[in-house]
Amino acid sequence: MTEAIYAMPVDPQVPPVPAEVVNKLEVTTLEPGLHRIFVELAGDGLGSGIRVPCLVFRGATSGPVFGITCALHGNELNGIPVVHALFAGLEVAAVRGTVVAAVALNVPGVHMKQRGFIDGTDLNRIMPGNPRGNVAQVYAHRILERIVDGFDYLLDLHTASFGRTNSLYVRADLTNPTTAALAYLQRSEIVVHNRASDTTLRGAVMGKGIPAITVEIGNPQVWQERYIDKGLDGLRAALGYAGVTEPPVFDACPAPVVCRSSSWMYTDRGGLLQVHPKLRELVVQGDVVATVRTAFGDVIREYRAPRDGIVVGRSVDPVGQTGARILHLGVIAEPGDQLLRRDQVELVRSA
């Protein structure tokens, strides 16, 4: 029998820094500096609290509350190290207002290494929830009521889900000057115009008049340094735009590809799926983008691009039942689409 080997802790005598437990985040009562806070949103079947870990940094002077949310889908983790790196660099004298990061919104999903909540519900499809609904609906409602409602801005950080890969891309309303600016400041590869008139967290927050964007940072259940570094740059730039910190100075980067819309392609026949284009590859209407084979290797389907576009995301799971995702195709914007371009919005503002 193989003997288990355990890693030796560097200093087993150092306890974790204690965190305060609250039922609602009230940042205006906090002293300047860093605070570790658990916000209790629900209770489990044995009466213990389900608590969202939040980092709060209060500056020396007044200013906006800038909110960041991570892991609303429990297997989408790249936002967490981005937040850790951001908070490690904040200083009281240099911050105006407050930075709040919900480090992991979907606590049960993180523990279970799954996208959905305890019961499998996608929390990002039931916002704003229901205070008298089932556990997922109540939890979604309390995310807004107890954490997010006090924000002046929101960046909601996501990744692809299991079986898929993503480019570094942003979803935002590109007819709104504030959300367009926040989107272009992320230094992403692709920006997709989306008004968020749906049941997502971003949609619920925008419905309250709070500027919000969704940032997709790579792939699920991993930490990817290249995307994390770019994600950190984007957050720092957004804080500078909001007047919370001084705007950082970065090297110039290429303008992102702007898409007026995007949608997923799905299979209508199950089998072994092979998706041909790579991320960010341009495809032309009629190009063969995927092939489905039987277990014996016989080709039973070929799928063609329904329009010209760019690959925003794609499936990497070879086992594709009927209705499997193929690729996420963005439709590249044209001059007549009336969307704000990067050179048409104010990316640096005075505090």
Tab-separated table of C-alpha atoms in Angstrom:
chain	number	residue	atom	x	y	z
A	1	MET	CA	0.000	0.000	0.000
A	2	THR	CA	1.367	3.409	-0.970
A	3	GLU	CA	1.962	5.700	1.997
A	4	ALA	CA	0.389	9.155	1.831
A	5	ILE	CA	2.797	12.094	1.944
A	6	TYR	CA	1.573	15.409	3.309
A	7	ALA	CA	3.090	18.799	2.619
A	8	MET	CA	4.844	20.401	5.574
A	9	PRO	CA	3.318	23.785	6.453
A	10	VAL	CA	5.761	26.678	6.563
A	11	ASP	CA	4.589	27.777	9.994
A	12	PRO	CA	1.758	25.727	11.514
A	13	GLN	CA	1.547	28.134	14.471
A	14	VAL	CA	0.223	31.057	12.399
A	15	PRO	CA	-3.591	31.184	12.664
A	16	PRO	CA	-5.714	32.689	9.892
A	17	VAL	CA	-6.591	36.356	10.292
A	18	PRO	CA	-10.048	36.527	11.905
A	19	ALA	CA	-13.006	37.769	9.867
A	20	GLU	CA	-16.134	39.531	11.068
A	21	VAL	CA	-19.494	37.856	10.374
A	22	VAL	CA	-22.407	40.114	9.352
A	23	ASN	CA	-25.833	39.734	7.780
A	24	LYS	CA	-25.425	42.805	5.548
A	25	LEU	CA	-22.390	44.630	4.231
A	26	GLU	CA	-22.324	48.190	5.615
A	27	VAL	CA	-19.086	49.708	4.362
A	28	THR	CA	-19.748	53.272	5.540
A	29	THR	CA	-19.272	52.221	9.168
A	30	LEU	CA	-15.797	50.768	8.598
A	31	GLU	CA	-12.506	52.424	9.431
A	32	PRO	CA	-9.924	53.074	6.698
A	33	GLY	CA	-7.869	50.029	5.751
A	34	LEU	CA	-8.433	46.364	4.906
A	35	HIS	CA	-11.321	44.358	6.357
A	36	ARG	CA	-12.112	40.655	6.049
A	37	ILE	CA	-15.853	40.051	6.337
A	38	PHE	CA	-18.147	37.064	5.951
A	39	VAL	CA	-21.651	38.018	4.789
A	40	GLU	CA	-24.138	35.310	5.799
A	41	LEU	CA	-26.756	34.734	3.107
A	42	ALA	CA	-28.440	31.450	4.076
A	43	GLY	CA	-28.259	28.445	6.369
A	44	ASP	CA	-27.471	24.828	5.558
A	45	GLY	CA	-29.464	21.786	6.671
A	46	LEU	CA	-27.658	21.594	10.014
A	47	GLY	CA	-28.103	25.245	10.890
A	48	SER	CA	-24.650	26.518	9.956
A	49	GLY	CA	-24.395	29.736	7.973
A	50	ILE	CA	-23.489	29.890	4.290
A	51	ARG	CA	-21.168	32.885	4.270
A	52	VAL	CA	-19.675	34.802	1.365
A	53	PRO	CA	-16.067	35.934	2.030
A	54	CYS	CA	-15.642	39.609	1.184
A	55	LEU	CA	-12.584	41.837	1.124
A	56	VAL	CA	-13.270	45.503	1.831
A	57	PHE	CA	-10.690	48.268	1.527
A	58	ARG	CA	-11.620	51.727	2.799
A	59	GLY	CA	-9.575	54.699	1.681
A	60	ALA	CA	-8.582	57.767	3.643
A	61	THR	CA	-11.025	60.023	1.788
A	62	SER	CA	-14.585	59.704	0.552
A	63	GLY	CA	-15.419	58.371	-2.889
A	64	PRO	CA	-17.431	55.733	-4.752
A	65	VAL	CA	-17.956	52.109	-3.755
A	66	PHE	CA	-16.385	49.951	-6.452
A	67	GLY	CA	-17.648	46.367	-6.407
A	68	ILE	CA	-16.079	43.207	-7.809
A	69	THR	CA	-17.734	39.777	-7.742
A	70	CYS	CA	-16.100	36.411	-8.353
A	71	ALA	CA	-17.246	32.797	-8.683
A	72	LEU	CA	-20.978	33.360	-9.100
A	73	HIS	CA	-20.459	30.116	-10.990
A	74	GLY	CA	-18.630	27.887	-8.541
A	75	ASN	CA	-16.096	26.453	-11.000
A	76	GLU	CA	-15.053	29.833	-12.441
A	77	LEU	CA	-12.072	30.771	-10.310
A	78	ASN	CA	-9.624	33.006	-12.209
A	79	GLY	CA	-11.169	36.134	-10.681
A	80	ILE	CA	-10.118	35.120	-7.166
A	81	PRO	CA	-6.330	35.534	-7.582
A	82	VAL	CA	-6.984	38.730	-9.559
A	83	VAL	CA	-8.771	40.144	-6.504
A	84	HIS	CA	-6.054	38.927	-4.122
A	85	ALA	CA	-3.370	40.660	-6.197
A	86	LEU	CA	-5.424	43.861	-6.453
A	87	PHE	CA	-5.985	44.154	-2.705
A	88	ALA	CA	-2.336	43.386	-1.940
A	89	GLY	CA	-1.411	46.600	-3.775
A	90	LEU	CA	-3.958	48.993	-2.231
A	91	GLU	CA	-2.824	51.699	0.204
A	92	VAL	CA	-5.059	53.774	2.455
A	93	ALA	CA	-3.615	57.116	1.409
A	94	ALA	CA	-4.018	56.305	-2.296
A	95	VAL	CA	-7.666	55.143	-2.212
A	96	ARG	CA	-10.689	57.430	-2.403
A	97	GLY	CA	-13.836	55.620	-1.371
A	98	THR	CA	-14.136	51.854	-1.000
A	99	VAL	CA	-13.227	48.736	-2.952
A	100	VAL	CA	-15.370	45.666	-2.204
A	101	ALA	CA	-14.699	42.185	-3.570
A	102	ALA	CA	-17.032	39.243	-3.011
A	103	VAL	CA	-14.286	36.633	-3.327
A	104	ALA	CA	-16.638	33.701	-3.963
A	105	LEU	CA	-20.354	34.427	-4.332
A	106	ASN	CA	-21.439	30.830	-4.916
A	107	VAL	CA	-19.913	29.263	-1.812
A	108	PRO	CA	-21.585	25.824	-2.153
A	109	GLY	CA	-20.674	25.673	-5.852
A	110	VAL	CA	-17.002	26.350	-5.092
A	111	HIS	CA	-16.918	23.552	-2.510
A	112	MET	CA	-18.671	21.144	-4.888
A	113	LYS	CA	-16.546	22.211	-7.904
A	114	GLN	CA	-19.655	22.857	-9.943
A	115	ARG	CA	-21.158	25.732	-11.899
A	116	GLY	CA	-24.528	25.716	-10.163
A	117	PHE	CA	-25.753	26.245	-6.618
A	118	ILE	CA	-26.533	23.498	-4.066
A	119	ASP	CA	-29.484	22.270	-6.127
A	120	GLY	CA	-27.728	22.784	-9.474
A	121	THR	CA	-29.508	26.099	-10.186
A	122	ASP	CA	-27.547	28.626	-12.239
A	123	LEU	CA	-27.568	31.706	-9.995
A	124	ASN	CA	-26.790	33.873	-13.014
A	125	ARG	CA	-30.119	32.966	-14.623
A	126	ILE	CA	-32.507	33.727	-11.759
A	127	MET	CA	-31.613	37.283	-10.711
A	128	PRO	CA	-32.952	39.230	-8.881
A	129	GLY	CA	-34.139	36.113	-7.056
A	130	ASN	CA	-37.100	35.894	-4.716
A	131	PRO	CA	-37.058	36.564	-0.943
A	132	ARG	CA	-39.784	33.937	-0.465
A	133	GLY	CA	-38.638	31.389	-3.034
A	134	ASN	CA	-36.530	28.242	-2.860
A	135	VAL	CA	-33.004	28.252	-1.464
A	136	ALA	CA	-31.363	29.367	-4.729
A	137	GLN	CA	-33.884	32.168	-5.275
A	138	VAL	CA	-33.484	33.450	-1.703
A	139	TYR	CA	-29.691	33.263	-1.973
A	140	ALA	CA	-29.730	35.199	-5.280
A	141	HIS	CA	-32.004	37.859	-3.778
A	142	ARG	CA	-29.720	38.271	-0.778
A	143	ILE	CA	-26.620	38.646	-2.968
A	144	LEU	CA	-28.228	41.830	-4.256
A	145	GLU	CA	-29.824	42.949	-1.018
A	146	ARG	CA	-26.937	42.266	1.366
A	147	ILE	CA	-23.837	42.819	-0.777
A	148	VAL	CA	-24.307	44.428	-4.191
A	149	ASP	CA	-26.954	47.120	-3.615
A	150	GLY	CA	-24.404	49.471	-2.066
A	151	PHE	CA	-22.102	49.470	-5.116
A	152	ASP	CA	-21.615	52.402	-7.471
A	153	TYR	CA	-19.868	50.200	-10.083
A	154	LEU	CA	-19.666	46.451	-10.624
A	155	LEU	CA	-17.213	44.219	-12.465
A	156	ASP	CA	-18.547	40.649	-12.452
A	157	LEU	CA	-15.663	38.222	-13.112
A	158	HIS	CA	-16.326	34.882	-14.833
A	159	THR	CA	-14.574	32.208	-16.918
A	160	ALA	CA	-15.711	29.537	-19.331
A	161	SER	CA	-17.479	26.528	-17.828
A	162	PHE	CA	-16.455	22.845	-17.908
A	163	GLY	CA	-15.829	21.499	-21.379
A	164	ARG	CA	-15.265	24.954	-22.911
A	165	THR	CA	-12.503	27.515	-23.383
A	166	ASN	CA	-12.840	31.289	-23.637
A	167	SER	CA	-10.880	34.143	-25.064
A	168	LEU	CA	-10.355	37.072	-22.698
A	169	TYR	CA	-13.525	38.977	-23.489
A	170	VAL	CA	-16.039	41.408	-22.035
A	171	ARG	CA	-19.824	41.686	-22.268
A	172	ALA	CA	-21.102	45.237	-21.897
A	173	ASP	CA	-23.657	47.732	-23.152
A	174	LEU	CA	-21.631	49.636	-25.748
A	175	THR	CA	-24.284	52.324	-26.131
A	176	ASN	CA	-23.651	53.438	-22.523
A	177	PRO	CA	-20.535	55.651	-22.222
A	178	THR	CA	-19.650	54.421	-18.710
A	179	THR	CA	-19.975	50.695	-19.353
A	180	ALA	CA	-18.288	51.082	-22.743
A	181	ALA	CA	-15.320	52.796	-21.064
A	182	LEU	CA	-15.102	50.101	-18.375
A	183	ALA	CA	-15.179	47.444	-21.096
A	184	TYR	CA	-12.386	48.961	-23.175
A	185	LEU	CA	-10.233	49.471	-20.074
A	186	GLN	CA	-10.080	45.679	-19.561
A	187	ARG	CA	-7.477	45.304	-22.340
A	188	SER	CA	-9.412	42.293	-23.573
A	189	GLU	CA	-9.198	40.504	-26.903
A	190	ILE	CA	-12.920	40.814	-27.724
A	191	VAL	CA	-15.742	43.060	-26.503
A	192	VAL	CA	-19.309	41.874	-27.122
A	193	HIS	CA	-22.152	44.379	-27.062
A	194	ASN	CA	-24.902	43.113	-24.772
A	195	ARG	CA	-27.535	45.220	-23.027
A	196	ALA	CA	-27.992	42.683	-20.200
A	197	SER	CA	-31.784	42.833	-20.321
A	198	ASP	CA	-31.961	39.367	-18.776
A	199	THR	CA	-31.869	37.540	-15.446
A	200	THR	CA	-28.100	37.775	-14.935
A	201	LEU	CA	-26.422	39.547	-12.034
A	202	ARG	CA	-25.216	42.221	-14.448
A	203	GLY	CA	-28.729	42.698	-15.787
A	204	ALA	CA	-30.212	43.046	-12.299
A	205	VAL	CA	-27.523	45.540	-11.295
A	206	MET	CA	-27.884	47.602	-14.475
A	207	GLY	CA	-31.621	47.657	-13.785
A	208	LYS	CA	-30.816	49.474	-10.532
A	209	GLY	CA	-28.841	52.108	-12.421
A	210	ILE	CA	-25.420	50.752	-11.413
A	211	PRO	CA	-22.910	50.545	-14.310
A	212	ALA	CA	-21.800	46.931	-14.650
A	213	ILE	CA	-19.830	44.746	-17.051
A	214	THR	CA	-19.008	41.038	-17.219
A	215	VAL	CA	-15.370	40.037	-17.700
A	216	GLU	CA	-14.631	36.499	-18.912
A	217	ILE	CA	-11.126	35.548	-17.757
A	218	GLY	CA	-10.110	32.259	-19.345
A	219	ASN	CA	-11.050	28.726	-18.376
A	220	PRO	CA	-12.747	26.889	-15.469
A	221	GLN	CA	-11.272	25.354	-12.311
A	222	VAL	CA	-7.735	26.633	-12.996
A	223	TRP	CA	-5.624	29.691	-12.306
A	224	GLN	CA	-4.079	31.022	-15.522
A	225	GLU	CA	-1.277	33.532	-14.950
A	226	ARG	CA	-1.509	35.210	-18.353
A	227	TYR	CA	-5.203	35.952	-17.942
A	228	ILE	CA	-4.828	36.817	-14.254
A	229	ASP	CA	-2.194	39.448	-15.039
A	230	LYS	CA	-4.384	41.015	-17.729
A	231	GLY	CA	-7.402	40.851	-15.441
A	232	LEU	CA	-5.462	42.710	-12.748
A	233	ASP	CA	-4.486	45.429	-15.220
A	234	GLY	CA	-8.135	45.786	-16.196
A	235	LEU	CA	-9.312	46.151	-12.603
A	236	ARG	CA	-6.650	48.731	-11.819
A	237	ALA	CA	-7.602	50.715	-14.914
A	238	ALA	CA	-11.291	50.581	-13.949
A	239	LEU	CA	-10.520	51.846	-10.425
A	240	GLY	CA	-8.609	54.734	-11.963
A	241	TYR	CA	-11.521	55.544	-14.254
A	242	ALA	CA	-13.941	55.571	-11.283
A	243	GLY	CA	-11.674	57.942	-9.355
A	244	VAL	CA	-10.946	55.423	-6.597
A	245	THR	CA	-7.210	55.428	-7.397
A	246	GLU	CA	-4.932	57.328	-9.748
A	247	PRO	CA	-5.222	55.946	-13.289
A	248	PRO	CA	-2.337	53.534	-13.959
A	249	VAL	CA	-0.030	53.973	-16.920
A	250	PHE	CA	0.212	50.967	-19.257
A	251	ASP	CA	1.896	50.254	-22.536
A	252	ALA	CA	-0.399	50.647	-25.521
A	253	CYS	CA	-2.339	47.536	-26.504
A	254	PRO	CA	-4.259	46.620	-29.662
A	255	ALA	CA	-7.904	47.622	-29.807
A	256	PRO	CA	-10.213	44.660	-29.136
A	257	VAL	CA	-12.422	43.141	-31.779
A	258	VAL	CA	-15.886	44.623	-31.203
A	259	CYS	CA	-18.910	42.390	-31.779
A	260	ARG	CA	-22.443	43.719	-32.138
A	261	SER	CA	-23.833	40.378	-30.901
A	262	SER	CA	-22.839	36.786	-30.238
A	263	SER	CA	-24.479	33.392	-29.912
A	264	TRP	CA	-23.636	29.734	-29.381
A	265	MET	CA	-24.024	27.041	-32.012
A	266	TYR	CA	-25.425	23.682	-30.834
A	267	THR	CA	-25.471	20.154	-32.254
A	268	ASP	CA	-28.687	18.432	-33.303
A	269	ARG	CA	-27.108	14.972	-33.210
A	270	GLY	CA	-25.031	13.297	-30.521
A	271	GLY	CA	-21.592	11.816	-31.064
A	272	LEU	CA	-17.872	12.473	-30.781
A	273	LEU	CA	-17.434	16.183	-31.397
A	274	GLN	CA	-14.442	17.886	-32.956
A	275	VAL	CA	-14.478	21.692	-33.187
A	276	HIS	CA	-12.046	22.990	-35.825
A	277	PRO	CA	-11.498	26.772	-35.406
A	278	LYS	CA	-9.312	28.090	-32.596
A	279	LEU	CA	-10.153	30.905	-30.213
A	280	ARG	CA	-10.259	34.339	-31.875
A	281	GLU	CA	-10.127	32.741	-35.327
A	282	LEU	CA	-12.173	34.459	-38.032
A	283	VAL	CA	-14.648	32.208	-39.824
A	284	VAL	CA	-16.629	32.788	-42.992
A	285	GLN	CA	-20.250	31.810	-43.535
A	286	GLY	CA	-20.295	28.229	-44.817
A	287	ASP	CA	-16.961	27.181	-43.309
A	288	VAL	CA	-17.059	23.715	-41.713
A	289	VAL	CA	-16.548	24.461	-38.012
A	290	ALA	CA	-17.271	21.075	-36.409
A	291	THR	CA	-17.557	17.378	-37.165
A	292	VAL	CA	-19.499	14.696	-35.295
A	293	ARG	CA	-18.551	11.014	-35.543
A	294	THR	CA	-19.965	7.770	-34.228
A	295	ALA	CA	-18.007	5.507	-31.887
A	296	PHE	CA	-16.815	3.686	-35.037
A	297	GLY	CA	-15.366	6.868	-36.542
A	298	ASP	CA	-18.048	7.449	-39.178
A	299	VAL	CA	-18.825	11.122	-39.870
A	300	ILE	CA	-22.540	11.710	-39.286
A	301	ARG	CA	-22.651	15.511	-39.128
A	302	GLU	CA	-20.697	18.493	-40.341
A	303	TYR	CA	-21.631	21.910	-38.995
A	304	ARG	CA	-21.018	25.089	-40.956
A	305	ALA	CA	-20.769	28.675	-39.763
A	306	PRO	CA	-24.172	30.343	-40.194
A	307	ARG	CA	-22.504	33.735	-40.718
A	308	ASP	CA	-19.136	35.462	-40.782
A	309	GLY	CA	-17.689	36.032	-37.324
A	310	ILE	CA	-14.987	35.482	-34.727
A	311	VAL	CA	-14.678	32.574	-32.288
A	312	VAL	CA	-15.257	33.998	-28.798
A	313	GLY	CA	-15.366	30.580	-27.090
A	314	ARG	CA	-15.477	26.935	-28.100
A	315	SER	CA	-16.188	23.445	-26.823
A	316	VAL	CA	-13.229	21.221	-25.956
A	317	ASP	CA	-15.319	18.270	-24.751
A	318	PRO	CA	-15.217	15.471	-27.345
A	319	VAL	CA	-18.309	13.739	-25.942
A	320	GLY	CA	-21.196	15.710	-27.400
A	321	GLN	CA	-24.723	14.569	-26.778
A	322	THR	CA	-27.561	16.073	-28.806
A	323	GLY	CA	-27.723	19.781	-27.998
A	324	ALA	CA	-24.012	20.079	-27.130
A	325	ARG	CA	-22.375	23.475	-27.540
A	326	ILE	CA	-20.088	23.859	-30.553
A	327	LEU	CA	-18.695	27.369	-30.563
A	328	HIS	CA	-19.557	30.874	-29.414
A	329	LEU	CA	-19.594	33.018	-32.541
A	330	GLY	CA	-19.322	36.802	-32.365
A	331	VAL	CA	-20.701	38.965	-35.164
A	332	ILE	CA	-18.154	41.715	-35.789
A	333	ALA	CA	-19.605	45.218	-35.551
A	334	GLU	CA	-19.836	47.534	-38.538
A	335	PRO	CA	-19.733	51.365	-38.639
A	336	GLY	CA	-23.513	51.621	-38.943
A	337	ASP	CA	-24.161	49.722	-35.690
A	338	GLN	CA	-24.069	52.876	-33.537
A	339	LEU	CA	-21.828	51.333	-30.890
A	340	LEU	CA	-19.253	53.375	-28.984
A	341	ARG	CA	-15.697	52.547	-30.050
A	342	ARG	CA	-12.624	52.803	-27.847
A	343	ASP	CA	-11.615	56.160	-29.343
A	344	GLN	CA	-15.112	57.553	-28.721
A	345	VAL	CA	-15.210	57.177	-24.931
A	346	GLU	CA	-13.324	58.911	-22.153
A	347	LEU	CA	-10.973	56.302	-20.677
A	348	VAL	CA	-9.279	58.587	-18.149
A	349	ARG	CA	-11.229	60.928	-15.890
A	350	SER	CA	-10.134	63.242	-13.119
A	351	ALA	CA	-11.008	62.016	-9.627
